[in-house]
Every structure is written in structure tokens, then in C-alpha cells.
Amino acid sequence: MSQFRDTFTKDQKKEPLLDYDDSAALYFFGTVLLCILLPWTYSLIMGILFPVKTFLKEYPVKSSGGSVIKYCKTSFSQDRMYKAKNESTRWSNRLTVSILIQIVVVILLWYLVAQIAISLGSETQISQFDPFVILEISSGATDREIKKAYRHASLKYHPDKNPNDPLAASKFMLISKAYAALTDEVAKKNYEMYGNPDGPSAMKVGIGLPRFLVEEQYQLLILIVFF
């Protein structure tokens, strides 16, 4: 067990201070989308339901200086204003090509916001270090079951078997910590006292960017977009 502790301590030193946080990126992106969509949607709905604003743009009540504008009272001018007001309220003029394009774009963006909300709602996050959740075993698991789960998970996420996954080392280290918290006496005592097999945890900074930014299959695309 001492040999495992030495290896565990050695790996622990390699733990990066910064990590990529998909959830934070989704929250940020969703918030930005909402800041754009809410006023855009409101303006679009108001423009469709109350098209009188279009008429007022053509025949404003007040000038930019604040003075009241008076229009000609002749029958020709009054008739022209009446036709312009009726024309602005027609549905064919409310739903122009540009308005229809905006509606489609807004619907697609709201769909994207809904998908982000669903993704955040269904995402299983570990609010605190839980070795049973990490190893995917029950709290009443036997030593044999713990060891079996550790072997399976460590083989699956071993960095040597996942050379193209930059996050494999972090996953492997987390699995090692979970196993230590359930088998190693010192780590178990730290976990019971501090909720972490390492003892009092140090600050760790997370970057609110999606993980795909560091995955190999997207590196070429990221470089193309960047340059």
C-alpha cells in the first residue's frame, strides 16, 4: 500500500492548476444568448402585433427636438395618412421577408437555449468528492467490488491507452484518489475528516471554456477559426 501511496503522491504533483469547465462555458454562452434573445424577441413580437410603430416612423408625432409636428389637414393629406396607417397594419406588410428570416433565426436560437438548459439540467455533476460515485459502486460495496471497479475504471482511463485524450490523466488520477479514499488508511482518514483523500484541499482555478478546445480531433478546426 505504501508503494501505491508513493505513486499516488507522485501523480498528485502533476495535477494541473487549471481545468476546462464545460458547465461554466454553457452557462456563459446561454447567458449571452438570453441577453440577445430577450430584447430581440420582445421587439419582434411588438413589431408584429403592434405595427402602428411603422406608421409613426413615417408620420412621427414629435420631432427629434421635442416639438409637436402638425400635418396638413387637406383631404389629400388625410387620405394619404389613412392609407399609410391601414397599409402598415396589413399582415402582408407585418410579415415581410426580413421579419420571417428574423423569426426563423430567433426560433433556432431559442431551441439552442433550450438544448443548453436540458444539457445543464441532465448533467450529473459531483458536488463534492464521492469515491463511490466516481467508481460507480454502491456505498455498501465490498473490498472485492471496490478493487474490481478500480481495475475496470483505471484500465479504461489510463493515459497510456488514451494518448489522444488530454483529460485522461485527470480522470485516471481522480479514480486513483477514489480508490485510495476507500482502501488506504491515511487517505480514508483524510476523506472522513476533510471530504478529500488529500486532506485540506487547495484552491483550483477553472476556465469557463468547453473541453473540446483541448481535444485533438478539434485542434485543426480551432486553428483554422483562430487564424
PDB file of C-alpha atoms in Angstrom:
ATOM      1  CA  MET A   1       0.000   0.000   0.000  1.00  0.00           C
ATOM      2  CA  SER A   2       2.974   2.315   0.678  1.00  0.00           C
ATOM      3  CA  GLN A   3       4.101   1.797  -2.905  1.00  0.00           C
ATOM      4  CA  PHE A   4       0.645   2.824  -4.118  1.00  0.00           C
ATOM      5  CA  ARG A   5       0.780   5.912  -1.864  1.00  0.00           C
ATOM      6  CA  ASP A   6       4.130   6.940  -3.343  1.00  0.00           C
ATOM      7  CA  THR A   7       2.794   6.563  -6.859  1.00  0.00           C
ATOM      8  CA  PHE A   8      -0.372   8.396  -5.879  1.00  0.00           C
ATOM      9  CA  THR A   9       1.624  11.276  -4.369  1.00  0.00           C
ATOM     10  CA  LYS A  10       3.841  11.437  -7.424  1.00  0.00           C
ATOM     11  CA  ASP A  11       0.832  11.662  -9.739  1.00  0.00           C
ATOM     12  CA  GLN A  12      -0.795  14.236  -7.487  1.00  0.00           C
ATOM     13  CA  LYS A  13       2.038  16.703  -8.118  1.00  0.00           C
ATOM     14  CA  LYS A  14       1.268  16.589 -11.792  1.00  0.00           C
ATOM     15  CA  GLU A  15      -2.312  17.729 -11.297  1.00  0.00           C
ATOM     16  CA  PRO A  16      -2.887  20.875 -13.347  1.00  0.00           C
ATOM     17  CA  LEU A  17      -3.966  24.038 -11.579  1.00  0.00           C
ATOM     18  CA  LEU A  18      -6.266  24.992 -14.446  1.00  0.00           C
ATOM     19  CA  ASP A  19      -9.028  22.873 -15.894  1.00  0.00           C
ATOM     20  CA  TYR A  20     -11.650  23.350 -18.580  1.00  0.00           C
ATOM     21  CA  ASP A  21     -15.221  23.565 -17.362  1.00  0.00           C
ATOM     22  CA  ASP A  22     -17.974  22.629 -19.815  1.00  0.00           C
ATOM     23  CA  SER A  23     -20.739  23.689 -17.437  1.00  0.00           C
ATOM     24  CA  ALA A  24     -19.317  27.173 -16.931  1.00  0.00           C
ATOM     25  CA  ALA A  25     -18.934  27.559 -20.686  1.00  0.00           C
ATOM     26  CA  LEU A  26     -22.546  26.517 -21.237  1.00  0.00           C
ATOM     27  CA  TYR A  27     -23.794  28.890 -18.542  1.00  0.00           C
ATOM     28  CA  PHE A  28     -21.817  31.751 -20.064  1.00  0.00           C
ATOM     29  CA  PHE A  29     -22.900  31.005 -23.637  1.00  0.00           C
ATOM     30  CA  GLY A  30     -26.530  30.549 -22.569  1.00  0.00           C
ATOM     31  CA  THR A  31     -26.485  33.831 -20.632  1.00  0.00           C
ATOM     32  CA  VAL A  32     -25.083  35.710 -23.634  1.00  0.00           C
ATOM     33  CA  LEU A  33     -27.751  34.182 -25.862  1.00  0.00           C
ATOM     34  CA  LEU A  34     -30.508  35.190 -23.446  1.00  0.00           C
ATOM     35  CA  CYS A  35     -29.193  38.764 -23.282  1.00  0.00           C
ATOM     36  CA  ILE A  36     -29.505  38.902 -27.070  1.00  0.00           C
ATOM     37  CA  LEU A  37     -32.717  36.922 -27.470  1.00  0.00           C
ATOM     38  CA  LEU A  38     -34.932  38.556 -24.842  1.00  0.00           C
ATOM     39  CA  PRO A  39     -34.889  42.106 -26.274  1.00  0.00           C
ATOM     40  CA  TRP A  40     -34.803  40.797 -29.838  1.00  0.00           C
ATOM     41  CA  THR A  41     -37.848  38.578 -29.275  1.00  0.00           C
ATOM     42  CA  TYR A  42     -39.726  41.364 -27.498  1.00  0.00           C
ATOM     43  CA  SER A  43     -39.009  43.819 -30.308  1.00  0.00           C
ATOM     44  CA  LEU A  44     -40.044  41.266 -32.933  1.00  0.00           C
ATOM     45  CA  ILE A  45     -43.336  40.416 -31.217  1.00  0.00           C
ATOM     46  CA  MET A  46     -44.203  44.055 -30.602  1.00  0.00           C
ATOM     47  CA  GLY A  47     -43.436  44.910 -34.219  1.00  0.00           C
ATOM     48  CA  ILE A  48     -45.750  42.155 -35.465  1.00  0.00           C
ATOM     49  CA  LEU A  49     -48.610  42.685 -33.010  1.00  0.00           C
ATOM     50  CA  PHE A  50     -48.474  46.479 -32.953  1.00  0.00           C
ATOM     51  CA  PRO A  51     -47.416  47.631 -36.425  1.00  0.00           C
ATOM     52  CA  VAL A  52     -48.578  51.183 -35.689  1.00  0.00           C
ATOM     53  CA  LYS A  53     -44.932  51.909 -34.846  1.00  0.00           C
ATOM     54  CA  THR A  54     -44.119  51.572 -38.535  1.00  0.00           C
ATOM     55  CA  PHE A  55     -46.702  54.245 -39.293  1.00  0.00           C
ATOM     56  CA  LEU A  56     -45.332  56.500 -36.553  1.00  0.00           C
ATOM     57  CA  LYS A  57     -41.873  56.259 -38.047  1.00  0.00           C
ATOM     58  CA  GLU A  58     -43.238  57.624 -41.304  1.00  0.00           C
ATOM     59  CA  TYR A  59     -45.531  60.152 -39.605  1.00  0.00           C
ATOM     60  CA  PRO A  60     -43.978  60.947 -36.211  1.00  0.00           C
ATOM     61  CA  VAL A  61     -45.983  62.902 -33.654  1.00  0.00           C
ATOM     62  CA  LYS A  62     -42.977  64.839 -32.405  1.00  0.00           C
ATOM     63  CA  SER A  63     -39.710  65.927 -33.957  1.00  0.00           C
ATOM     64  CA  SER A  64     -36.288  64.971 -32.641  1.00  0.00           C
ATOM     65  CA  GLY A  65     -36.221  68.304 -30.846  1.00  0.00           C
ATOM     66  CA  GLY A  66     -39.448  67.526 -28.957  1.00  0.00           C
ATOM     67  CA  SER A  67     -41.773  69.912 -30.764  1.00  0.00           C
ATOM     68  CA  VAL A  68     -45.204  68.677 -31.902  1.00  0.00           C
ATOM     69  CA  ILE A  69     -45.499  68.078 -35.629  1.00  0.00           C
ATOM     70  CA  LYS A  70     -48.700  69.239 -37.309  1.00  0.00           C
ATOM     71  CA  TYR A  71     -49.625  67.770 -40.658  1.00  0.00           C
ATOM     72  CA  CYS A  72     -51.670  69.289 -43.425  1.00  0.00           C
ATOM     73  CA  LYS A  73     -55.422  68.969 -42.864  1.00  0.00           C
ATOM     74  CA  THR A  74     -56.328  68.747 -46.543  1.00  0.00           C
ATOM     75  CA  SER A  75     -58.365  65.770 -47.672  1.00  0.00           C
ATOM     76  CA  PHE A  76     -55.474  64.572 -49.840  1.00  0.00           C
ATOM     77  CA  SER A  77     -53.013  64.547 -46.930  1.00  0.00           C
ATOM     78  CA  GLN A  78     -55.533  62.995 -44.551  1.00  0.00           C
ATOM     79  CA  ASP A  79     -56.361  60.296 -47.096  1.00  0.00           C
ATOM     80  CA  ARG A  80     -52.682  59.597 -47.615  1.00  0.00           C
ATOM     81  CA  MET A  81     -52.097  59.218 -43.883  1.00  0.00           C
ATOM     82  CA  TYR A  82     -55.149  56.979 -43.545  1.00  0.00           C
ATOM     83  CA  LYS A  83     -53.898  54.693 -46.343  1.00  0.00           C
ATOM     84  CA  ALA A  84     -50.397  54.574 -44.844  1.00  0.00           C
ATOM     85  CA  LYS A  85     -51.851  53.573 -41.458  1.00  0.00           C
ATOM     86  CA  ASN A  86     -54.002  50.818 -42.980  1.00  0.00           C
ATOM     87  CA  GLU A  87     -51.095  49.653 -45.086  1.00  0.00           C
ATOM     88  CA  SER A  88     -48.891  49.255 -42.023  1.00  0.00           C
ATOM     89  CA  THR A  89     -51.470  47.064 -40.283  1.00  0.00           C
ATOM     90  CA  ARG A  90     -51.818  44.585 -43.131  1.00  0.00           C
ATOM     91  CA  TRP A  91     -50.372  41.144 -42.351  1.00  0.00           C
ATOM     92  CA  SER A  92     -48.560  41.064 -45.680  1.00  0.00           C
ATOM     93  CA  ASN A  93     -46.605  44.090 -44.515  1.00  0.00           C
ATOM     94  CA  ARG A  94     -46.151  42.803 -40.986  1.00  0.00           C
ATOM     95  CA  LEU A  95     -44.562  39.546 -42.132  1.00  0.00           C
ATOM     96  CA  THR A  96     -42.001  40.750 -44.622  1.00  0.00           C
ATOM     97  CA  VAL A  97     -39.103  38.583 -45.805  1.00  0.00           C
ATOM     98  CA  SER A  98     -36.718  40.188 -43.321  1.00  0.00           C
ATOM     99  CA  ILE A  99     -39.179  39.644 -40.469  1.00  0.00           C
ATOM    100  CA  LEU A 100     -39.673  35.983 -41.456  1.00  0.00           C
ATOM    101  CA  ILE A 101     -35.911  35.453 -41.542  1.00  0.00           C
ATOM    102  CA  GLN A 102     -35.638  37.015 -38.084  1.00  0.00           C
ATOM    103  CA  ILE A 103     -38.404  34.748 -36.787  1.00  0.00           C
ATOM    104  CA  VAL A 104     -36.600  31.647 -38.077  1.00  0.00           C
ATOM    105  CA  VAL A 105     -33.286  32.772 -36.559  1.00  0.00           C
ATOM    106  CA  VAL A 106     -34.908  33.597 -33.211  1.00  0.00           C
ATOM    107  CA  ILE A 107     -36.673  30.211 -33.089  1.00  0.00           C
ATOM    108  CA  LEU A 108     -33.405  28.402 -33.819  1.00  0.00           C
ATOM    109  CA  LEU A 109     -31.599  30.371 -31.110  1.00  0.00           C
ATOM    110  CA  TRP A 110     -34.365  29.662 -28.580  1.00  0.00           C
ATOM    111  CA  TYR A 111     -34.078  25.981 -29.497  1.00  0.00           C
ATOM    112  CA  LEU A 112     -30.345  26.209 -28.813  1.00  0.00           C
ATOM    113  CA  VAL A 113     -31.032  27.816 -25.428  1.00  0.00           C
ATOM    114  CA  ALA A 114     -33.481  25.004 -24.621  1.00  0.00           C
ATOM    115  CA  GLN A 115     -30.860  22.398 -25.526  1.00  0.00           C
ATOM    116  CA  ILE A 116     -28.319  24.117 -23.298  1.00  0.00           C
ATOM    117  CA  ALA A 117     -30.831  24.162 -20.427  1.00  0.00           C
ATOM    118  CA  ILE A 118     -31.599  20.461 -20.943  1.00  0.00           C
ATOM    119  CA  SER A 119     -27.898  19.661 -21.071  1.00  0.00           C
ATOM    120  CA  LEU A 120     -27.219  21.539 -17.843  1.00  0.00           C
ATOM    121  CA  GLY A 121     -30.261  20.016 -16.168  1.00  0.00           C
ATOM    122  CA  SER A 122     -29.371  16.440 -17.064  1.00  0.00           C
ATOM    123  CA  GLU A 123     -25.651  16.783 -16.430  1.00  0.00           C
ATOM    124  CA  THR A 124     -24.522  14.675 -13.488  1.00  0.00           C
ATOM    125  CA  GLN A 125     -22.116  16.764 -11.522  1.00  0.00           C
ATOM    126  CA  ILE A 126     -20.291  15.639  -8.409  1.00  0.00           C
ATOM    127  CA  SER A 127     -20.960  18.445  -5.958  1.00  0.00           C
ATOM    128  CA  GLN A 128     -18.334  17.011  -3.587  1.00  0.00           C
ATOM    129  CA  PHE A 129     -15.718  14.281  -3.742  1.00  0.00           C
ATOM    130  CA  ASP A 130     -17.577  10.966  -3.604  1.00  0.00           C
ATOM    131  CA  PRO A 131     -15.439   7.868  -4.280  1.00  0.00           C
ATOM    132  CA  PHE A 132     -18.493   5.653  -4.668  1.00  0.00           C
ATOM    133  CA  VAL A 133     -19.908   7.847  -7.419  1.00  0.00           C
ATOM    134  CA  ILE A 134     -16.521   8.110  -9.145  1.00  0.00           C
ATOM    135  CA  LEU A 135     -16.018   4.331  -9.134  1.00  0.00           C
ATOM    136  CA  GLU A 136     -19.713   3.774  -9.917  1.00  0.00           C
ATOM    137  CA  ILE A 137     -20.328   1.430  -6.992  1.00  0.00           C
ATOM    138  CA  SER A 138     -22.781   1.386  -4.109  1.00  0.00           C
ATOM    139  CA  SER A 139     -21.862   2.697  -0.677  1.00  0.00           C
ATOM    140  CA  GLY A 140     -22.064  -0.840   0.691  1.00  0.00           C
ATOM    141  CA  ALA A 141     -19.641  -2.330  -1.844  1.00  0.00           C
ATOM    142  CA  THR A 142     -17.213  -4.958  -0.601  1.00  0.00           C
ATOM    143  CA  ASP A 143     -13.423  -4.707  -0.884  1.00  0.00           C
ATOM    144  CA  ARG A 144     -13.539  -7.088  -3.822  1.00  0.00           C
ATOM    145  CA  GLU A 145     -16.135  -4.975  -5.637  1.00  0.00           C
ATOM    146  CA  ILE A 146     -14.129  -1.812  -4.959  1.00  0.00           C
ATOM    147  CA  LYS A 147     -10.976  -3.386  -6.342  1.00  0.00           C
ATOM    148  CA  LYS A 148     -12.819  -4.708  -9.400  1.00  0.00           C
ATOM    149  CA  ALA A 149     -14.382  -1.314 -10.122  1.00  0.00           C
ATOM    150  CA  TYR A 150     -11.000   0.392  -9.717  1.00  0.00           C
ATOM    151  CA  ARG A 151      -9.295  -2.019 -12.129  1.00  0.00           C
ATOM    152  CA  HIS A 152     -12.011  -1.553 -14.723  1.00  0.00           C
ATOM    153  CA  ALA A 153     -12.025   2.248 -14.484  1.00  0.00           C
ATOM    154  CA  SER A 154      -8.228   2.612 -14.330  1.00  0.00           C
ATOM    155  CA  LEU A 155      -7.782   0.437 -17.415  1.00  0.00           C
ATOM    156  CA  LYS A 156     -10.450   2.397 -19.255  1.00  0.00           C
ATOM    157  CA  TYR A 157      -8.985   5.831 -18.488  1.00  0.00           C
ATOM    158  CA  HIS A 158      -5.268   5.008 -18.274  1.00  0.00           C
ATOM    159  CA  PRO A 159      -3.290   7.756 -20.068  1.00  0.00           C
ATOM    160  CA  ASP A 160      -1.245   5.171 -21.986  1.00  0.00           C
ATOM    161  CA  LYS A 161      -4.436   3.765 -23.501  1.00  0.00           C
ATOM    162  CA  ASN A 162      -5.826   7.228 -24.252  1.00  0.00           C
ATOM    163  CA  PRO A 163      -2.864   9.146 -25.746  1.00  0.00           C
ATOM    164  CA  ASN A 164      -5.173  11.441 -27.717  1.00  0.00           C
ATOM    165  CA  ASP A 165      -7.293  12.402 -24.722  1.00  0.00           C
ATOM    166  CA  PRO A 166      -5.632  15.206 -22.721  1.00  0.00           C
ATOM    167  CA  LEU A 167      -8.205  14.705 -19.951  1.00  0.00           C
ATOM    168  CA  ALA A 168      -7.450  11.008 -19.463  1.00  0.00           C
ATOM    169  CA  ALA A 169      -4.689  11.749 -16.921  1.00  0.00           C
ATOM    170  CA  SER A 170      -7.082  13.817 -14.784  1.00  0.00           C
ATOM    171  CA  LYS A 171      -9.747  11.114 -14.935  1.00  0.00           C
ATOM    172  CA  PHE A 172      -7.197   8.444 -14.041  1.00  0.00           C
ATOM    173  CA  MET A 173      -5.926  10.495 -11.111  1.00  0.00           C
ATOM    174  CA  LEU A 174      -9.483  11.048  -9.838  1.00  0.00           C
ATOM    175  CA  ILE A 175     -10.125   7.295  -9.997  1.00  0.00           C
ATOM    176  CA  SER A 176      -6.881   6.673  -8.096  1.00  0.00           C
ATOM    177  CA  LYS A 177      -7.947   9.138  -5.435  1.00  0.00           C
ATOM    178  CA  ALA A 178     -11.335   7.467  -5.104  1.00  0.00           C
ATOM    179  CA  TYR A 179      -9.716   4.058  -4.687  1.00  0.00           C
ATOM    180  CA  ALA A 180      -7.274   5.428  -2.110  1.00  0.00           C
ATOM    181  CA  ALA A 181     -10.124   7.028  -0.149  1.00  0.00           C
ATOM    182  CA  LEU A 182     -11.702   3.589   0.256  1.00  0.00           C
ATOM    183  CA  THR A 183      -8.607   1.423   0.787  1.00  0.00           C
ATOM    184  CA  ASP A 184      -5.644   3.460   2.052  1.00  0.00           C
ATOM    185  CA  GLU A 185      -5.780   4.249   5.776  1.00  0.00           C
ATOM    186  CA  VAL A 186      -4.282   7.743   5.537  1.00  0.00           C
ATOM    187  CA  ALA A 187      -6.382   8.715   2.531  1.00  0.00           C
ATOM    188  CA  LYS A 188      -9.503   7.255   4.140  1.00  0.00           C
ATOM    189  CA  LYS A 189      -8.895   9.270   7.311  1.00  0.00           C
ATOM    190  CA  ASN A 190      -8.415  12.458   5.279  1.00  0.00           C
ATOM    191  CA  TYR A 191     -11.594  11.736   3.341  1.00  0.00           C
ATOM    192  CA  GLU A 192     -13.594  11.209   6.527  1.00  0.00           C
ATOM    193  CA  MET A 193     -12.227  14.417   8.107  1.00  0.00           C
ATOM    194  CA  TYR A 194     -11.994  16.769   5.123  1.00  0.00           C
ATOM    195  CA  GLY A 195     -14.074  15.107   2.402  1.00  0.00           C
ATOM    196  CA  ASN A 196     -10.923  14.703   0.318  1.00  0.00           C
ATOM    197  CA  PRO A 197      -8.245  11.961   0.393  1.00  0.00           C
ATOM    198  CA  ASP A 198      -5.530  14.632   0.087  1.00  0.00           C
ATOM    199  CA  GLY A 199      -6.569  16.416   3.258  1.00  0.00           C
ATOM    200  CA  PRO A 200      -7.494  20.125   3.240  1.00  0.00           C
ATOM    201  CA  SER A 201      -7.906  20.937  -0.429  1.00  0.00           C
ATOM    202  CA  ALA A 202      -6.033  23.745  -2.132  1.00  0.00           C
ATOM    203  CA  MET A 203      -7.648  26.261  -4.447  1.00  0.00           C
ATOM    204  CA  LYS A 204      -8.107  25.136  -8.022  1.00  0.00           C
ATOM    205  CA  VAL A 205      -8.952  27.542 -10.824  1.00  0.00           C
ATOM    206  CA  GLY A 206     -11.333  26.503 -13.588  1.00  0.00           C
ATOM    207  CA  ILE A 207     -11.523  28.005 -17.058  1.00  0.00           C
ATOM    208  CA  GLY A 208     -15.046  28.613 -18.334  1.00  0.00           C
ATOM    209  CA  LEU A 209     -14.288  27.154 -21.748  1.00  0.00           C
ATOM    210  CA  PRO A 210     -15.546  23.905 -23.298  1.00  0.00           C
ATOM    211  CA  ARG A 211     -13.319  20.830 -23.153  1.00  0.00           C
ATOM    212  CA  PHE A 212     -13.316  20.274 -26.907  1.00  0.00           C
ATOM    213  CA  LEU A 213     -10.813  23.133 -27.152  1.00  0.00           C
ATOM    214  CA  VAL A 214      -8.106  20.757 -25.884  1.00  0.00           C
ATOM    215  CA  GLU A 215      -9.213  17.608 -27.687  1.00  0.00           C
ATOM    216  CA  GLU A 216      -7.032  16.501 -30.572  1.00  0.00           C
ATOM    217  CA  GLN A 217      -9.789  15.908 -33.149  1.00  0.00           C
ATOM    218  CA  TYR A 218     -10.802  19.591 -32.962  1.00  0.00           C
ATOM    219  CA  GLN A 219      -7.341  21.171 -32.907  1.00  0.00           C
ATOM    220  CA  LEU A 220      -7.190  21.771 -36.659  1.00  0.00           C
ATOM    221  CA  LEU A 221     -10.650  23.361 -36.664  1.00  0.00           C
ATOM    222  CA  ILE A 222      -9.717  25.614 -33.713  1.00  0.00           C
ATOM    223  CA  LEU A 223      -6.561  26.733 -35.508  1.00  0.00           C
ATOM    224  CA  ILE A 224      -8.496  27.489 -38.703  1.00  0.00           C
ATOM    225  CA  VAL A 225     -11.096  29.545 -36.817  1.00  0.00           C
ATOM    226  CA  PHE A 226      -8.423  31.345 -34.790  1.00  0.00           C
ATOM    227  CA  PHE A 227      -6.366  32.381 -37.796  1.00  0.00           C
TER     228      PHE A 227
END
